[in-house]
Short mmCIF file of C-alpha atoms in Angstrom, two decimals:
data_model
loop_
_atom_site.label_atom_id
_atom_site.label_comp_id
_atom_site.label_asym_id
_atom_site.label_seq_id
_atom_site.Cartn_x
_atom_site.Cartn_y
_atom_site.Cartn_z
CA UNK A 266 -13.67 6.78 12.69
CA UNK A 267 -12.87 6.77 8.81
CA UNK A 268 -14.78 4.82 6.49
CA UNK A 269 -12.15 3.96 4.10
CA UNK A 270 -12.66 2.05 0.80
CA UNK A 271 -9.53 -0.52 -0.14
CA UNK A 272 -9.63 -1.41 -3.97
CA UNK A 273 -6.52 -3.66 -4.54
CA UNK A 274 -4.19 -7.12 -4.45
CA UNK A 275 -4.34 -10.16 -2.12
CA UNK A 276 -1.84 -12.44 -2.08
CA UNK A 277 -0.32 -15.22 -0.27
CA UNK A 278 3.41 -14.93 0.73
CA UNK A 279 6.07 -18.03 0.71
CA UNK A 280 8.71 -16.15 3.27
CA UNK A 281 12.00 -17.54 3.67
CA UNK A 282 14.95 -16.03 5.50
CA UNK A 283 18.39 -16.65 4.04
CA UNK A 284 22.10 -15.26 4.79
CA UNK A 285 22.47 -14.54 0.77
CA UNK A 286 20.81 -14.20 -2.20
CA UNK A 287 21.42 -16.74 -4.69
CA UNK A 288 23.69 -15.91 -7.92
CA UNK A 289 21.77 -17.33 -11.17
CA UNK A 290 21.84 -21.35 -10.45
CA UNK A 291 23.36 -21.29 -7.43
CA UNK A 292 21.19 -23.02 -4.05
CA UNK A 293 21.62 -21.42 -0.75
CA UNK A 294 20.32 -23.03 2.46
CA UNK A 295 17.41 -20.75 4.55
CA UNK A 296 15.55 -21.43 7.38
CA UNK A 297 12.20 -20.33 9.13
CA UNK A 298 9.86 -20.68 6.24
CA UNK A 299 6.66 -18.85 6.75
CA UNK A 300 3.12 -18.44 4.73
CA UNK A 301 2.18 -15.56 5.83
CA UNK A 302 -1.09 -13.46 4.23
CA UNK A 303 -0.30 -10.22 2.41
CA UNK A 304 -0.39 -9.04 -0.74
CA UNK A 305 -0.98 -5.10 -1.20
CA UNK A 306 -4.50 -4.33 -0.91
CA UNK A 307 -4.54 -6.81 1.82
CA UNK A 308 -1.86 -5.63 4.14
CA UNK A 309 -3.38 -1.89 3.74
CA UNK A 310 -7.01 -2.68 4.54
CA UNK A 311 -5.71 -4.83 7.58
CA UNK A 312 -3.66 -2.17 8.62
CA UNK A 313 -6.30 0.77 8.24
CA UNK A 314 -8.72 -1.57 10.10
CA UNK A 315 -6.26 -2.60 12.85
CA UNK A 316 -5.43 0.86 13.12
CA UNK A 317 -9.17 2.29 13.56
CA UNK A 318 -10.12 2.61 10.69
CA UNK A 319 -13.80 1.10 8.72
CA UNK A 320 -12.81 -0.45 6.09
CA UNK A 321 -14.43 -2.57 3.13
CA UNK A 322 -12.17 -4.18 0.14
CA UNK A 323 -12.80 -4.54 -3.60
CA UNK A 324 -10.85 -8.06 -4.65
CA UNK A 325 -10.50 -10.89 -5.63
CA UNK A 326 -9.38 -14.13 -4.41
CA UNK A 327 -9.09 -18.22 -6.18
CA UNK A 328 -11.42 -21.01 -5.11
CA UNK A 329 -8.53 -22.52 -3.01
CA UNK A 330 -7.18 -23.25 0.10
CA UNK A 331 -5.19 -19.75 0.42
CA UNK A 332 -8.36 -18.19 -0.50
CA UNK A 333 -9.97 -19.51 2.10
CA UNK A 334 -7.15 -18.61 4.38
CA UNK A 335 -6.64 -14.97 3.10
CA UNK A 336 -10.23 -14.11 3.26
CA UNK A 337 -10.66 -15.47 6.94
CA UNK A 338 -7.74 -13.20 7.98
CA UNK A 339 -8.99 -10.17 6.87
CA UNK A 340 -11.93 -10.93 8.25
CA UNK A 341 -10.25 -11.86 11.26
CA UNK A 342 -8.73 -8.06 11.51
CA UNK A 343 -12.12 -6.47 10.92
CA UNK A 344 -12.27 -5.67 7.06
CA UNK A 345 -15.53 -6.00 5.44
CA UNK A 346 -14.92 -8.32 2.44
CA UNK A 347 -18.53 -8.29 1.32
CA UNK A 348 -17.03 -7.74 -2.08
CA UNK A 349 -14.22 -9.60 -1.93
CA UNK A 350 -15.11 -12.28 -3.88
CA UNK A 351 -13.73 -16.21 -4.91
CA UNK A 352 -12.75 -16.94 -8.53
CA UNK A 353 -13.40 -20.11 -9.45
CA UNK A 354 -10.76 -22.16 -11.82
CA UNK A 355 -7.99 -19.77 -11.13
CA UNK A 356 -5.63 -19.51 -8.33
CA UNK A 357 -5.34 -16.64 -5.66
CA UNK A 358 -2.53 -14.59 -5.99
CA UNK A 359 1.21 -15.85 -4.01
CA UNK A 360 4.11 -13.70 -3.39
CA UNK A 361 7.67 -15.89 -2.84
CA UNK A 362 9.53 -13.52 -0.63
CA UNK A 363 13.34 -14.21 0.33
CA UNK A 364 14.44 -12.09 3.41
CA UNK A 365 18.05 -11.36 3.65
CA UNK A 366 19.52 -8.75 6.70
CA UNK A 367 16.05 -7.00 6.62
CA UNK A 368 16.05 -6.40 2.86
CA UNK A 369 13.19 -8.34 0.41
CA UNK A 370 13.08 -9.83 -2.99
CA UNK A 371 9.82 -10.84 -3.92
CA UNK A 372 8.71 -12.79 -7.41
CA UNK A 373 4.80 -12.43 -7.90
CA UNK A 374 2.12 -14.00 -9.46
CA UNK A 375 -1.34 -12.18 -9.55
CA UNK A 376 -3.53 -15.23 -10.11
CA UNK A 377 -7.09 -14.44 -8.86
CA UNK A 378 -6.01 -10.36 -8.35
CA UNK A 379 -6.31 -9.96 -12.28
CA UNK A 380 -9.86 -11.21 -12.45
CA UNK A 381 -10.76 -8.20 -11.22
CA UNK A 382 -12.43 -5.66 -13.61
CA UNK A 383 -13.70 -1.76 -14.06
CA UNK A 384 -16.95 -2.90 -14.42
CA UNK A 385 -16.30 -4.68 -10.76
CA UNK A 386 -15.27 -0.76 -9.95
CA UNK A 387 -18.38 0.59 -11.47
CA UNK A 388 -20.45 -2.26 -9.30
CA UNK A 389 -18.67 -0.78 -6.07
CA UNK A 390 -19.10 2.86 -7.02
CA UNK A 391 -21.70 3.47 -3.93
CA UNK A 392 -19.17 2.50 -1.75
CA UNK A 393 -16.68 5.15 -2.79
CA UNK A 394 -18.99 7.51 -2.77
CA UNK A 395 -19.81 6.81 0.83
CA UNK A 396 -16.21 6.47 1.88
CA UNK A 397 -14.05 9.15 3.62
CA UNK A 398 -10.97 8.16 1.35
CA UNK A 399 -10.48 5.54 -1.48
CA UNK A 400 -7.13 3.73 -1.01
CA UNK A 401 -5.52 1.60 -4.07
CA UNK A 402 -1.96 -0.03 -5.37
CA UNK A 403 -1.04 -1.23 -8.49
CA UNK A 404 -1.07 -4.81 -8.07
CA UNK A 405 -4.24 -5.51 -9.95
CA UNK A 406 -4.91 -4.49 -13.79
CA UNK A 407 -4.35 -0.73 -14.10
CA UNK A 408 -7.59 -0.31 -15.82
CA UNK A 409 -9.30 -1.37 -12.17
CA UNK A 410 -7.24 1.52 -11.15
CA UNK A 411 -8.15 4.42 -13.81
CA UNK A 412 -11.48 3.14 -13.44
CA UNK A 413 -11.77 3.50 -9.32
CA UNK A 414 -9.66 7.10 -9.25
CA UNK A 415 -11.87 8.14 -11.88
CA UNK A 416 -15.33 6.91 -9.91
CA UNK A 417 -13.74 8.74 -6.41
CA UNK A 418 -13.03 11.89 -8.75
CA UNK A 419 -16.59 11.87 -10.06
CA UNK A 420 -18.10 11.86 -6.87
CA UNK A 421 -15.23 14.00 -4.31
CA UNK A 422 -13.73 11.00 -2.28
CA UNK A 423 -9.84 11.67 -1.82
CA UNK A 424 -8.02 9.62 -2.97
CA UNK A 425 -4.32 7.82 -1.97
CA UNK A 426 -2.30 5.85 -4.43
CA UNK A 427 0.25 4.01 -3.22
CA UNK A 428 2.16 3.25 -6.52
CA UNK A 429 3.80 0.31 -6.39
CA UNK A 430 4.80 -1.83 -7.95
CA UNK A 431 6.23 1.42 -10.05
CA UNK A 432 4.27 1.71 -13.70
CA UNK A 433 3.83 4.94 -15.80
CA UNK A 434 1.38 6.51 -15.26
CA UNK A 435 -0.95 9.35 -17.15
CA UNK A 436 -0.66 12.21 -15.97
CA UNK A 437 -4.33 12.64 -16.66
CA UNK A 438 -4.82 9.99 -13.65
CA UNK A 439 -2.09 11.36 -11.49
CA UNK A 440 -4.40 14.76 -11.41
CA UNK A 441 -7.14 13.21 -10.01
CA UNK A 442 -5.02 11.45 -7.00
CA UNK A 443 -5.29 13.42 -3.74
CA UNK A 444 -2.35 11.73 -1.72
CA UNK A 445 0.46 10.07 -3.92
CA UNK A 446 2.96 7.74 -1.51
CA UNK A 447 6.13 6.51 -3.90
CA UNK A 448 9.38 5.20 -2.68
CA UNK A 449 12.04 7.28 -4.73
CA UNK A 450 12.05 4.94 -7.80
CA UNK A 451 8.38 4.76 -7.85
CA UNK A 452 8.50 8.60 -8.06
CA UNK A 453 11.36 8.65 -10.86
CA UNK A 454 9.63 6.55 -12.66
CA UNK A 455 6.33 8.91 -12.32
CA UNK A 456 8.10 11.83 -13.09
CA UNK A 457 9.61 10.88 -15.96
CA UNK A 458 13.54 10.96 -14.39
CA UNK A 459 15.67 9.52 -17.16
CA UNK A 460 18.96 10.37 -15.12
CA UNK A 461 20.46 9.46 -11.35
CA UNK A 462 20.72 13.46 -10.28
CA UNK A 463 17.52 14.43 -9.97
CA UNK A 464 16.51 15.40 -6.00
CA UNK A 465 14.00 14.16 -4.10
CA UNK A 466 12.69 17.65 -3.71
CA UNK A 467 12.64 18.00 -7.77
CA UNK A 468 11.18 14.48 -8.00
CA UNK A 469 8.20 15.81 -5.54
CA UNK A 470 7.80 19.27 -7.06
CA UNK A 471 7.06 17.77 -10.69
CA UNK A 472 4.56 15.21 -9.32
CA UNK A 473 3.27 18.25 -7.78
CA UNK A 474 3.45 20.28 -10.61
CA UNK A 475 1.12 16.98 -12.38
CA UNK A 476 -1.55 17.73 -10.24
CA UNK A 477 -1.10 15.85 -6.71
CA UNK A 478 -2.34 17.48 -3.96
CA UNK A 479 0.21 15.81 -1.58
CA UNK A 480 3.10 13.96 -2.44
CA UNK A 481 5.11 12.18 0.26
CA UNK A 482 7.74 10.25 -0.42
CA UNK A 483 9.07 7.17 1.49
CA UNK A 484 12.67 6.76 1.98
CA UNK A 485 13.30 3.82 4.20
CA UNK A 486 16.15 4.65 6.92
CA UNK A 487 16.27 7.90 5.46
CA UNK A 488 12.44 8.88 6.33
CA UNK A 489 9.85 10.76 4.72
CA UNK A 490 9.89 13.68 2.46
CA UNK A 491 6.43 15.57 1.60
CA UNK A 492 4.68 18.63 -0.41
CA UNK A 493 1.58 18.97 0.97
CA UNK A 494 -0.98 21.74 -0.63
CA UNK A 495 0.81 24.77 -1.68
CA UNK A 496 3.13 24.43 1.60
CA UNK A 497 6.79 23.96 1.40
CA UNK A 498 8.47 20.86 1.06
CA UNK A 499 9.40 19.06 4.76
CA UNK A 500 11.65 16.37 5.88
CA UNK A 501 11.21 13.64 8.56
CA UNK A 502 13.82 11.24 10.01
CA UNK A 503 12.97 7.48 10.15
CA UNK A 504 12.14 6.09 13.34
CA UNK A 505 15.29 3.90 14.63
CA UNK A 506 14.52 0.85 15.15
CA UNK A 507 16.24 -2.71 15.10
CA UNK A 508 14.64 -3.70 11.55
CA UNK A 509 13.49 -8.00 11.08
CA UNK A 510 11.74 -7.56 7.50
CA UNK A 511 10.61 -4.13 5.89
CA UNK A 512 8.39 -6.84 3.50
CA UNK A 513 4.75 -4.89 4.59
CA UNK A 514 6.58 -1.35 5.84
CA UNK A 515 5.09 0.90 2.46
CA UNK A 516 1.84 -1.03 3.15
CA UNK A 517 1.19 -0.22 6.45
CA UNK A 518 2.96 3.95 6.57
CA UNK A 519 -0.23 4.32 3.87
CA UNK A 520 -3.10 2.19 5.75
CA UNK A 521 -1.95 4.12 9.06
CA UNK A 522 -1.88 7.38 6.67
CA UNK A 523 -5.45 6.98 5.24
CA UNK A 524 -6.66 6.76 8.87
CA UNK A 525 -5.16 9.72 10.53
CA UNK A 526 -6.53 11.61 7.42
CA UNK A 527 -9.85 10.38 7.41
CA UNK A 528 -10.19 11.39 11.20
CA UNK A 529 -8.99 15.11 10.53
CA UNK A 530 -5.79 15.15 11.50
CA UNK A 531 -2.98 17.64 10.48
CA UNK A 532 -0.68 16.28 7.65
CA UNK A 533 2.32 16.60 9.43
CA UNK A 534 0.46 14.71 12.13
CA UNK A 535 -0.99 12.11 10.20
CA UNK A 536 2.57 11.61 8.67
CA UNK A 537 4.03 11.06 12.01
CA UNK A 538 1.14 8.61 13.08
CA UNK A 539 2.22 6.75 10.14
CA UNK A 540 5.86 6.48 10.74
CA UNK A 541 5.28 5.03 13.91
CA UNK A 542 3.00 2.37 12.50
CA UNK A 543 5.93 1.82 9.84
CA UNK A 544 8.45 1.60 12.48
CA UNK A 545 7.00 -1.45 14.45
CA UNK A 546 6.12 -3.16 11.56
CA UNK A 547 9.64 -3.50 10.33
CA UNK A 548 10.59 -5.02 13.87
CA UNK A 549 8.25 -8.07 13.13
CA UNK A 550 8.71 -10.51 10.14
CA UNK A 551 6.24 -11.41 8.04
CA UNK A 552 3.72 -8.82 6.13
CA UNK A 553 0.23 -9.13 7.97
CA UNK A 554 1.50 -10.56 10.75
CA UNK A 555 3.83 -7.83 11.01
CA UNK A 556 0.71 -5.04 11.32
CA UNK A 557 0.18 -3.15 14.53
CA UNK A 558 -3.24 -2.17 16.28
CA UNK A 559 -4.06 1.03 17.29
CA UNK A 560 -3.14 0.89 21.00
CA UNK A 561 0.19 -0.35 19.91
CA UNK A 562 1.15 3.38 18.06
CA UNK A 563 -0.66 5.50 20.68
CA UNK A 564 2.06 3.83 23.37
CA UNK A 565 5.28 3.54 21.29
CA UNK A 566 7.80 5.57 22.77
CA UNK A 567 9.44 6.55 19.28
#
């Protein structure tokens, strides 16, 4: 079983379905309004835990009533929120997501998810050292980040960045990230793609060329693409699936990812494990509540 450290966001999500996005003030009618728990960090850890792996998270949460609610679903799918922590005066972090044919939109507001600090990191470095693989986003302050990839450097844990939302980043940090999972603007943005012609196999061989061990790059009905080592570069078809809400999909092909890894298993393996995971997510709505378990992905027929 992997022991897997989660550093990262938790946030409350407003969900509402609609039949259109609105043009700039313009109301359009929805239905089935949801608060659902998610948020990043969140929606990884619960998926790594639902999924088999042991899990503790590094967060932060507001003295409210979502807190409350956020930390006892985590709890709830088996994370260890020891550190997870309440912030008192400030509010925890929400996520209004509109739904529209499967797509997302999603306005966010960190609240509690910015208290968090490298000193926070430096508090939590035992448990990265301990850990099998140290698993982070980039919805809290990108000094938490530098700061955690830096402490799982120092002391050989892998690590797996899932970069999103898409920032620059140093290439100084990217060097020191084992397993790099981008969408393809997350990865243009990474590589430093000013233009619209680049490849996906160019975009992956210069994050390679930064210093990533394995890039794999998610492509949404178009599947996965991934350099892994020194191997060649390999392709592999989504999963077809009738898709509800792809809100928690990137979340949950990296929580399911970390797992498979942390148990020994083949890339290519761990890759498909993942996809699966991915696949029935995207069939549910909702970003937590969309998550699988385990015995789910062993018996989907994909």
């Amino acid at each position: 079983m992997g022991n897997i450290c989660v550093i990262g966001s938790i946030n409350m999500d407003l969900v509402i379905q609609t039949p259109r996005w609105p043009a700039p003030g313009e109301t359009v009618s929805g239905e089935g309004f949801m608060t659902v728990p998610g948020g990043k960090g969140a929606n990884q850890a619960i998926a790594a835990a639902r999924l088999g792996g042991t899990v503790r998270m590094l967060a932060r949460v507001g003295d409210d009533a979502f807190g409350t609610q956020l930390l006892d679903n985590l709890k709830a799918s088996g994370v260890n929120c020891d550190d997870v922590q309440m912030v008192t005066e400030t509010p925890s972090g929400v996520a209004v997501i509109t739904v529209c044919a499967g797509e997302n939109a999603i306005i966010l507001d960190p609240g509690a998810n910015y208290s968090l600090t490298p000193s926070d990191v430096r508090a939590f470095a035992t448990r990265i050292r301990e850990a099998d693989m140290l698993l982070v986003q980039l919805e809290v302050p990108l000094s938490v980040v530098t700061e955690a990839v830096h402490v799982a450097f120092d002391v050989n844990t892998p690590v797996l960045l899932n970069p999103a939302p898409a920032v620059p980043l140093d290439h100084d940090l990217l060097q020191r990230v084992t397993v790099l999972t981008p969408n393809r603007g997350e990865a243009a943005l990474l590589a430093g793609d000013t233009g619209v012609d680049s490849s996906v196999e160019s975009l992956i061989d210069r994050l390679h060329g930064f210093g990533v061990e394995t890039v794999c790059m998610t492509e949404g009905a178009q599947g996965i693409t991934y350099r892994h080592g020194g191997l060649d570069i390999e392709h592999r078809d989504a999963i077809s699936v009738d898709v509800v809400d792809t809100t928690a999909a990137g979340d949950v092909f990296s929580g399911a990812l970390a797992v498979a890894l942390t148990e020994g298993a083949l890339f290519e393996d761990a890759a498909a494990f993942a996809q699966k995971a991915a696949a029935i997510a995207v069939t549910r709505a909702g970003a937590s509540s969309s998550i699988p378990y385990r015995a789910e992905v062993e018996s989907f027929d994909a």
